[in-house]
């Protein structure tokens, strides 16, 4: 085949390959192979010496024409690819700058806090003061002053996180009773909501960190009837209806007599579920008449005054109030769960 025919054939076949190429890499390979420094056309230039002298000028022109035809076809196709790539990127990264911003999502109160605030309102409206006490307590306030001396077996009733220097994480809100009596004296109506800690296994109804609400009333001739009135008011306010309750004798060294007030499980209606451990009842509210030793530890004369006290499981109450069937959800920090209580 003559050089002229070879060049013509190269021009045509390269044009077809360029038209069929589907990536920039393919185009680059074609460029290197044809018009590149060591490509086919460079080789053809070297063959020029073999061409008859009178034909050389025309052949030179043909070579240049083929070269520039291939180069411009390559450029055109490269531009087309780049434009398509840009178009795709613009499509993918498109954003509407005029769209309204998602807006600020304001925080909301945790369900336990909501129940706590509500109960604070209920009790303050009945003349109770809201007190708080330290979460890191002394052994004296958490146990001794509550009629639980060091050797007393009741110390094992609540598994304690002990700290250095005889301190501990309070296992209940009852130490605030003692602090309240010392600070305010008798007569006294106080509640103390707060966080408490127990070194126990976690399950659907037990947390190691949970909330209680302590209540105490000290006055002259306080009776169990007074106590029941306040307990029933509390439950009616929180559930906005009558709830089935039962009173069992309960032992707590700081009250005498002591009771356990259970409410019928509102999650299963008493039929039995994991939260009530299939008993139909949930232990919610231990209570009783304040033991004389506790009044004494608080600086109040038990010959003149007496009172009742209760220790409500606030976290459990929030579970009943909102139908939450696993206590662990409350402190898991999952916003999908918490957003339901806004
Ligand atoms: C007490 O803590 C006593 N201080 C209550 C008290 C106060 C009795 C005043 C008499 C007079 P108890 O250990 O039963 O009692 O706990 C009180 C409530 O806290 C329970 O009824 C329950 O509702 C809740 N509670 C106890 N342990 C846990 C736990 N691990 N997780 C969640 N709630 C709990």
Tab-separated table of C-alpha atoms and ligand atoms in Angstrom:
chain	number	residue	atom	x	y	z
A	1	UNK	CA	0.000	0.000	0.000
A	2	UNK	CA	1.357	3.436	-0.880
A	3	UNK	CA	2.140	5.876	1.930
A	4	UNK	CA	-0.709	8.101	0.775
A	5	UNK	CA	-3.184	5.223	1.010
A	6	UNK	CA	-1.792	4.220	4.419
A	7	UNK	CA	-2.258	7.782	5.717
A	8	UNK	CA	-5.773	8.004	4.360
A	9	UNK	CA	-6.645	4.664	5.932
A	10	UNK	CA	-5.122	5.782	9.268
A	11	UNK	CA	-7.185	8.976	9.196
A	12	UNK	CA	-10.431	7.102	8.578
A	13	UNK	CA	-9.878	4.289	11.079
A	14	UNK	CA	-8.709	6.726	13.798
A	15	UNK	CA	-11.765	8.940	13.202
A	16	UNK	CA	-13.972	5.864	13.754
A	17	UNK	CA	-12.104	4.865	16.931
A	18	UNK	CA	-12.377	8.401	18.315
A	19	UNK	CA	-16.096	8.458	17.600
A	20	UNK	CA	-16.530	5.119	19.418
A	21	UNK	CA	-14.310	5.904	22.425
A	22	UNK	CA	-16.234	6.035	25.664
A	23	UNK	CA	-13.674	7.365	28.127
A	24	UNK	CA	-11.009	10.046	28.309
A	25	UNK	CA	-8.454	7.294	28.949
A	26	UNK	CA	-9.331	5.621	25.642
A	27	UNK	CA	-8.897	8.943	23.815
A	28	UNK	CA	-5.507	9.445	25.425
A	29	UNK	CA	-4.427	5.946	24.319
A	30	UNK	CA	-5.484	6.754	20.734
A	31	UNK	CA	-3.574	10.052	20.873
A	32	UNK	CA	-0.355	8.382	22.065
A	33	UNK	CA	-0.669	5.649	19.428
A	34	UNK	CA	-1.349	7.982	16.465
A	35	UNK	CA	-0.099	11.543	16.896
A	36	UNK	CA	2.117	10.950	19.942
A	37	UNK	CA	5.913	11.475	19.829
A	38	UNK	CA	6.516	7.796	19.101
A	39	UNK	CA	3.197	7.257	17.324
A	40	UNK	CA	2.331	6.015	13.830
A	41	UNK	CA	2.514	9.467	12.198
A	42	UNK	CA	5.948	10.174	13.638
A	43	UNK	CA	7.027	6.841	12.095
A	44	UNK	CA	5.503	7.836	8.749
A	45	UNK	CA	7.480	11.092	8.834
A	46	UNK	CA	10.656	9.057	8.990
A	47	UNK	CA	9.539	7.091	5.873
A	48	UNK	CA	9.433	10.366	3.922
A	49	UNK	CA	13.006	9.752	2.829
A	50	UNK	CA	11.781	6.828	0.754
A	51	UNK	CA	9.243	8.976	-1.114
A	52	UNK	CA	10.178	10.247	-4.585
A	53	UNK	CA	11.531	13.778	-4.385
A	54	UNK	CA	8.784	15.324	-6.530
A	55	UNK	CA	6.049	13.771	-4.384
A	56	UNK	CA	7.540	14.808	-1.048
A	57	UNK	CA	5.888	18.227	-0.761
A	58	UNK	CA	2.404	16.809	-1.430
A	59	UNK	CA	3.048	13.897	0.925
A	60	UNK	CA	4.248	16.312	3.622
A	61	UNK	CA	1.027	18.281	3.292
A	62	UNK	CA	-1.049	15.095	3.475
A	63	UNK	CA	0.799	13.986	6.613
A	64	UNK	CA	0.149	17.344	8.287
A	65	UNK	CA	-3.485	17.305	7.186
A	66	UNK	CA	-4.016	13.810	8.645
A	67	UNK	CA	-2.260	14.833	11.855
A	68	UNK	CA	-4.347	17.950	12.367
A	69	UNK	CA	-7.563	16.084	11.429
A	70	UNK	CA	-6.833	13.472	14.133
A	71	UNK	CA	-5.847	16.135	16.664
A	72	UNK	CA	-8.960	18.200	16.152
A	73	UNK	CA	-11.190	15.090	16.302
A	74	UNK	CA	-9.498	14.171	19.583
A	75	UNK	CA	-9.958	17.679	20.958
A	76	UNK	CA	-13.596	17.825	19.964
A	77	UNK	CA	-14.357	14.490	21.610
A	78	UNK	CA	-12.331	15.376	24.730
A	79	UNK	CA	-14.317	18.611	25.077
A	80	UNK	CA	-17.556	16.678	24.688
A	81	UNK	CA	-16.541	14.246	27.456
A	82	UNK	CA	-15.500	17.057	29.782
A	83	UNK	CA	-18.735	18.921	29.182
A	84	UNK	CA	-20.748	15.756	29.920
A	85	UNK	CA	-18.734	15.149	33.116
A	86	UNK	CA	-19.327	18.729	34.254
A	87	UNK	CA	-23.022	18.398	33.490
A	88	UNK	CA	-23.234	15.183	35.550
A	89	UNK	CA	-21.404	16.825	38.473
A	90	UNK	CA	-23.663	19.860	38.383
A	91	UNK	CA	-26.647	17.552	38.400
A	92	UNK	CA	-25.298	15.527	41.322
A	93	UNK	CA	-24.204	18.503	43.384
A	94	UNK	CA	-27.215	20.636	42.706
A	95	UNK	CA	-28.545	22.551	45.623
A	96	UNK	CA	-31.369	24.974	45.950
A	97	UNK	CA	-29.904	28.079	47.510
A	98	UNK	CA	-33.343	29.563	47.920
A	99	UNK	CA	-34.698	26.570	49.913
A	100	UNK	CA	-35.641	27.481	53.498
A	101	UNK	CA	-33.093	26.444	56.191
A	102	UNK	CA	-34.077	23.383	58.320
A	103	UNK	CA	-34.495	25.629	61.354
A	104	UNK	CA	-33.276	25.349	64.933
A	105	UNK	CA	-34.607	22.357	66.849
A	106	UNK	CA	-35.187	23.501	70.394
A	107	UNK	CA	-34.409	21.090	73.237
A	108	UNK	CA	-37.148	19.598	75.387
A	109	UNK	CA	-37.437	18.288	78.901
A	110	UNK	CA	-36.621	14.629	79.532
A	111	UNK	CA	-39.745	12.573	80.395
A	112	UNK	CA	-38.471	11.986	83.949
A	113	UNK	CA	-37.915	15.728	84.371
A	114	UNK	CA	-41.415	16.397	83.052
A	115	UNK	CA	-42.933	14.076	85.675
A	116	UNK	CA	-40.678	15.579	88.346
A	117	UNK	CA	-41.684	19.160	87.496
A	118	UNK	CA	-45.332	18.183	87.493
A	119	UNK	CA	-45.076	16.557	90.923
A	120	UNK	CA	-43.197	19.574	92.259
A	121	UNK	CA	-46.158	21.707	91.243
A	122	UNK	CA	-48.641	19.296	92.844
A	123	UNK	CA	-46.730	19.222	96.138
A	124	UNK	CA	-45.870	22.903	96.338
A	125	UNK	CA	-49.578	23.629	95.864
A	126	UNK	CA	-50.126	21.537	99.039
A	127	UNK	CA	-47.562	23.526	101.028
A	128	UNK	CA	-44.476	21.342	100.481
A	129	UNK	CA	-40.988	22.822	99.955
A	130	UNK	CA	-38.717	21.368	97.240
A	131	UNK	CA	-35.258	20.511	98.612
A	132	UNK	CA	-32.160	18.964	97.086
A	133	UNK	CA	-29.181	17.190	98.602
A	134	UNK	CA	-25.749	16.018	97.438
A	135	UNK	CA	-25.355	12.940	95.240
A	136	UNK	CA	-22.075	12.139	96.984
A	137	UNK	CA	-23.234	11.546	100.539
A	138	UNK	CA	-21.763	10.689	103.889
A	139	UNK	CA	-22.359	7.280	105.384
A	140	UNK	CA	-24.006	9.113	108.289
A	141	UNK	CA	-26.749	10.757	106.196
A	142	UNK	CA	-27.337	7.811	103.856
A	143	UNK	CA	-27.446	5.173	106.637
A	144	UNK	CA	-26.724	5.982	110.304
A	145	UNK	CA	-29.113	8.925	110.652
A	146	UNK	CA	-31.795	6.772	109.023
A	147	UNK	CA	-31.565	4.243	111.822
A	148	UNK	CA	-29.253	1.934	109.846
A	149	UNK	CA	-26.078	1.568	111.941
A	150	UNK	CA	-22.945	-0.055	110.373
A	151	UNK	CA	-23.721	-3.581	111.529
A	152	UNK	CA	-27.379	-3.399	110.448
A	153	UNK	CA	-28.366	-6.021	107.834
A	154	UNK	CA	-30.500	-3.383	106.057
A	155	UNK	CA	-27.274	-1.878	104.677
A	156	UNK	CA	-27.241	-4.808	102.268
A	157	UNK	CA	-30.747	-3.989	101.012
A	158	UNK	CA	-29.272	-1.370	98.709
A	159	UNK	CA	-26.042	-2.281	96.913
A	160	UNK	CA	-23.827	0.700	97.442
A	161	UNK	CA	-21.138	2.357	95.315
A	162	UNK	CA	-18.572	3.193	97.977
A	163	UNK	CA	-16.150	6.047	97.485
A	164	UNK	CA	-12.952	6.930	99.297
A	165	UNK	CA	-12.998	8.450	102.770
A	166	UNK	CA	-16.287	6.872	103.925
A	167	UNK	CA	-18.286	8.665	101.240
A	168	UNK	CA	-20.718	6.972	98.889
A	169	UNK	CA	-23.071	7.667	96.000
A	170	UNK	CA	-26.419	8.049	97.736
A	171	UNK	CA	-28.531	4.944	97.303
A	172	UNK	CA	-31.796	6.811	97.917
A	173	UNK	CA	-33.133	10.322	98.421
A	174	UNK	CA	-33.910	9.617	102.118
A	175	UNK	CA	-30.723	11.388	103.368
A	176	UNK	CA	-32.394	14.644	102.276
A	177	UNK	CA	-35.042	13.997	104.978
A	178	UNK	CA	-32.314	14.344	107.581
A	179	UNK	CA	-30.803	17.430	105.942
A	180	UNK	CA	-34.284	18.944	105.617
A	181	UNK	CA	-35.181	18.364	109.278
A	182	UNK	CA	-31.863	19.828	110.418
A	183	UNK	CA	-32.252	22.869	108.200
A	184	UNK	CA	-35.947	23.657	108.555
A	185	UNK	CA	-37.062	21.937	111.812
A	186	UNK	CA	-40.711	21.077	112.611
A	187	UNK	CA	-43.377	21.421	111.349
A	188	UNK	CA	-42.061	20.370	107.961
A	189	UNK	CA	-43.461	19.512	104.559
A	190	UNK	CA	-40.763	18.735	102.028
A	191	UNK	CA	-40.106	16.792	98.872
A	192	UNK	CA	-36.677	16.011	97.442
A	193	UNK	CA	-36.436	14.745	93.879
A	194	UNK	CA	-33.035	13.483	92.799
A	195	UNK	CA	-30.712	11.014	91.212
A	196	UNK	CA	-29.645	7.927	93.142
A	197	UNK	CA	-27.215	5.115	92.441
A	198	UNK	CA	-27.144	1.400	93.147
A	199	UNK	CA	-24.560	-1.185	92.275
A	200	UNK	CA	-27.043	-3.608	90.800
A	201	UNK	CA	-27.675	-5.515	87.608
A	202	UNK	CA	-29.581	-3.634	84.959
A	203	UNK	CA	-32.752	-5.140	83.468
A	204	UNK	CA	-36.038	-3.769	81.985
A	205	UNK	CA	-37.084	-2.366	85.385
A	206	UNK	CA	-33.747	-1.818	87.182
A	207	UNK	CA	-31.123	0.810	86.470
A	208	UNK	CA	-27.911	1.503	88.375
A	209	UNK	CA	-28.715	5.217	88.140
A	210	UNK	CA	-32.309	6.303	88.548
A	211	UNK	CA	-34.518	8.961	90.103
A	212	UNK	CA	-36.533	9.016	93.276
A	213	UNK	CA	-38.717	11.602	94.873
A	214	UNK	CA	-38.593	11.712	98.642
A	215	UNK	CA	-41.441	13.175	100.608
A	216	UNK	CA	-41.760	13.985	104.284
A	217	UNK	CA	-44.305	15.617	106.490
A	218	UNK	CA	-43.640	16.281	110.181
A	219	UNK	CA	-46.356	17.757	112.339
A	220	UNK	CA	-48.384	16.983	115.433
A	221	UNK	CA	-50.405	13.782	115.330
A	222	UNK	CA	-49.710	12.809	111.739
A	223	UNK	CA	-51.416	9.507	110.909
A	224	UNK	CA	-51.414	6.837	108.215
A	225	UNK	CA	-54.666	8.356	106.974
A	226	UNK	CA	-52.791	11.618	106.219
A	227	UNK	CA	-50.118	9.649	104.439
A	228	UNK	CA	-52.639	7.766	102.313
A	229	UNK	CA	-54.375	10.999	101.382
A	230	UNK	CA	-51.162	12.472	99.984
A	231	UNK	CA	-50.188	9.250	98.208
A	232	UNK	CA	-53.575	8.970	96.542
A	233	UNK	CA	-53.536	12.649	95.513
A	234	UNK	CA	-50.091	12.159	94.001
A	235	UNK	CA	-51.163	9.147	91.940
A	236	UNK	CA	-54.424	10.696	90.826
A	237	UNK	CA	-52.671	13.855	89.676
A	238	UNK	CA	-50.023	12.023	87.739
A	239	UNK	CA	-52.284	9.493	86.019
A	240	UNK	CA	-55.303	11.774	85.820
A	241	UNK	CA	-57.490	8.869	86.934
A	242	UNK	CA	-57.908	6.390	89.763
A	243	UNK	CA	-55.182	3.741	89.697
A	244	UNK	CA	-55.499	0.388	91.450
A	245	UNK	CA	-53.101	0.303	94.399
A	246	UNK	CA	-52.273	-2.187	97.108
A	247	UNK	CA	-50.527	-1.631	100.414
A	248	UNK	CA	-48.241	-4.324	101.771
A	249	UNK	CA	-46.271	-4.260	104.987
A	250	UNK	CA	-42.733	-3.211	104.113
A	251	UNK	CA	-39.620	-3.054	106.187
A	252	UNK	CA	-37.439	0.046	106.170
A	253	UNK	CA	-35.502	0.835	109.365
A	254	UNK	CA	-36.385	4.542	109.079
A	255	UNK	CA	-40.157	4.060	109.266
A	256	UNK	CA	-42.402	2.264	111.712
A	257	UNK	CA	-44.822	0.945	110.566
A	258	UNK	CA	-43.537	0.707	106.996
A	259	UNK	CA	-45.464	-0.094	103.825
A	260	UNK	CA	-44.956	-0.859	100.176
A	261	UNK	CA	-47.493	0.803	97.956
A	262	UNK	CA	-47.724	-1.028	94.633
A	263	UNK	CA	-49.713	0.147	91.635
A	264	UNK	CA	-51.293	-2.157	89.140
A	265	UNK	CA	-48.988	-2.351	86.120
A	266	UNK	CA	-50.292	0.150	83.592
A	267	UNK	CA	-48.308	-1.358	80.763
A	268	UNK	CA	-50.082	-4.708	80.822
A	269	UNK	CA	-53.154	-3.736	82.859
A	270	UNK	CA	-52.210	-6.331	85.442
A	271	UNK	CA	-51.976	-9.290	83.042
A	272	UNK	CA	-48.201	-9.643	83.507
A	273	UNK	CA	-45.249	-8.361	81.481
A	274	UNK	CA	-41.448	-8.047	81.829
A	275	UNK	CA	-41.728	-4.674	83.607
A	276	UNK	CA	-43.919	-6.052	86.419
A	277	UNK	CA	-42.009	-9.322	86.302
A	278	UNK	CA	-45.294	-11.023	85.372
A	279	UNK	CA	-46.877	-10.190	88.750
A	280	UNK	CA	-49.272	-7.510	87.466
A	281	UNK	CA	-47.996	-5.082	90.141
A	282	UNK	CA	-45.187	-2.571	90.175
A	283	UNK	CA	-43.487	-1.558	93.388
A	284	UNK	CA	-43.599	2.198	93.305
A	285	UNK	CA	-43.895	3.864	96.597
A	286	UNK	CA	-42.474	2.656	99.883
A	287	UNK	CA	-43.719	4.751	102.768
A	288	UNK	CA	-44.420	4.776	106.495
A	289	UNK	CA	-44.456	6.759	109.715
A	290	UNK	CA	-41.079	8.268	110.516
A	291	UNK	CA	-39.103	6.293	113.113
A	292	UNK	CA	-38.434	8.287	116.335
A	293	UNK	CA	-34.671	7.722	115.929
A	294	UNK	CA	-34.772	9.467	112.559
A	295	UNK	CA	-36.615	12.473	114.006
A	296	UNK	CA	-33.974	12.615	116.746
A	297	UNK	CA	-31.122	12.451	114.173
A	298	UNK	CA	-32.795	15.417	112.449
A	299	UNK	CA	-32.926	17.377	115.709
A	300	UNK	CA	-36.698	17.011	116.194
A	301	UNK	CA	-38.232	15.830	119.489
A	302	UNK	CA	-40.274	12.645	118.787
A	303	UNK	CA	-42.248	13.310	121.974
A	304	UNK	CA	-43.675	16.457	120.359
A	305	UNK	CA	-43.775	15.627	116.686
A	306	UNK	CA	-44.287	12.736	114.354
A	307	UNK	CA	-44.575	12.340	110.600
A	308	UNK	CA	-44.755	10.247	107.487
A	309	UNK	CA	-42.222	9.748	104.711
A	310	UNK	CA	-42.237	8.154	101.306
A	311	UNK	CA	-39.668	7.387	98.614
A	312	UNK	CA	-41.251	7.366	95.184
A	313	UNK	CA	-39.483	5.608	92.302
A	314	UNK	CA	-39.661	8.556	89.933
A	315	UNK	CA	-38.126	6.748	86.964
A	316	UNK	CA	-40.589	3.887	87.319
A	317	UNK	CA	-43.433	6.352	87.634
A	318	UNK	CA	-42.366	8.032	84.360
A	319	UNK	CA	-42.353	4.575	82.720
A	320	UNK	CA	-45.911	3.935	83.878
A	321	UNK	CA	-47.023	7.433	82.930
A	322	UNK	CA	-45.703	7.174	79.354
A	323	UNK	CA	-45.976	3.412	78.770
A	324	UNK	CA	-42.216	2.839	78.499
A	325	UNK	CA	-41.456	-0.859	78.743
A	326	UNK	CA	-37.697	-0.752	79.297
A	327	UNK	CA	-36.023	1.517	81.854
A	328	UNK	CA	-32.759	1.430	79.877
A	329	UNK	CA	-34.297	3.522	77.092
A	330	UNK	CA	-34.522	6.515	79.404
A	331	UNK	CA	-30.799	7.040	79.754
A	332	UNK	CA	-29.636	5.703	76.397
A	333	UNK	CA	-29.548	9.198	74.876
A	334	UNK	CA	-31.347	8.081	71.712
A	335	UNK	CA	-33.036	11.184	70.295
A	336	UNK	CA	-35.500	9.096	68.252
A	337	UNK	CA	-36.859	7.798	71.566
A	338	UNK	CA	-36.682	11.109	73.432
A	339	UNK	CA	-38.327	13.121	70.649
A	340	UNK	CA	-41.571	11.270	71.367
A	341	UNK	CA	-41.919	13.165	74.651
A	342	UNK	CA	-41.567	16.718	73.347
B	1	LIG	C1	-35.966	3.258	99.300
B	1	LIG	O1	-35.063	3.668	98.566
B	1	LIG	C2	-36.391	4.017	100.503
B	1	LIG	N1	-35.503	5.096	100.759
B	1	LIG	C3	-37.817	4.533	100.256
B	1	LIG	C4	-38.528	5.056	101.478
B	1	LIG	C5	-38.502	6.401	101.766
B	1	LIG	C6	-39.241	4.172	102.305
B	1	LIG	C7	-39.173	6.881	102.873
B	1	LIG	C8	-39.911	4.659	103.394
B	1	LIG	C9	-39.873	5.996	103.671
B	1	LIG	P1	-36.521	1.188	97.781
B	1	LIG	O2	-35.162	0.610	97.803
B	1	LIG	O3	-37.629	0.228	97.785
B	1	LIG	O4	-36.725	2.166	98.999
B	1	LIG	O5	-36.654	2.128	96.519
B	1	LIG	C10	-37.744	2.992	96.352
B	1	LIG	C11	-38.295	2.937	94.937
B	1	LIG	O6	-37.249	3.206	94.011
B	1	LIG	C12	-38.814	1.560	94.529
B	1	LIG	O7	-40.142	1.390	94.918
B	1	LIG	C13	-38.702	1.609	93.018
B	1	LIG	O8	-39.819	2.287	92.470
B	1	LIG	C14	-37.482	2.454	92.830
B	1	LIG	N2	-36.293	1.639	92.546
B	1	LIG	C15	-35.592	0.868	93.406
B	1	LIG	N3	-34.556	0.284	92.796
B	1	LIG	C16	-34.595	0.681	91.507
B	1	LIG	C17	-33.791	0.431	90.359
B	1	LIG	N4	-32.699	-0.313	90.408
B	1	LIG	N5	-34.135	1.037	89.181
B	1	LIG	C18	-35.228	1.824	89.134
B	1	LIG	N6	-36.017	2.112	90.173
B	1	LIG	C19	-35.718	1.545	91.358
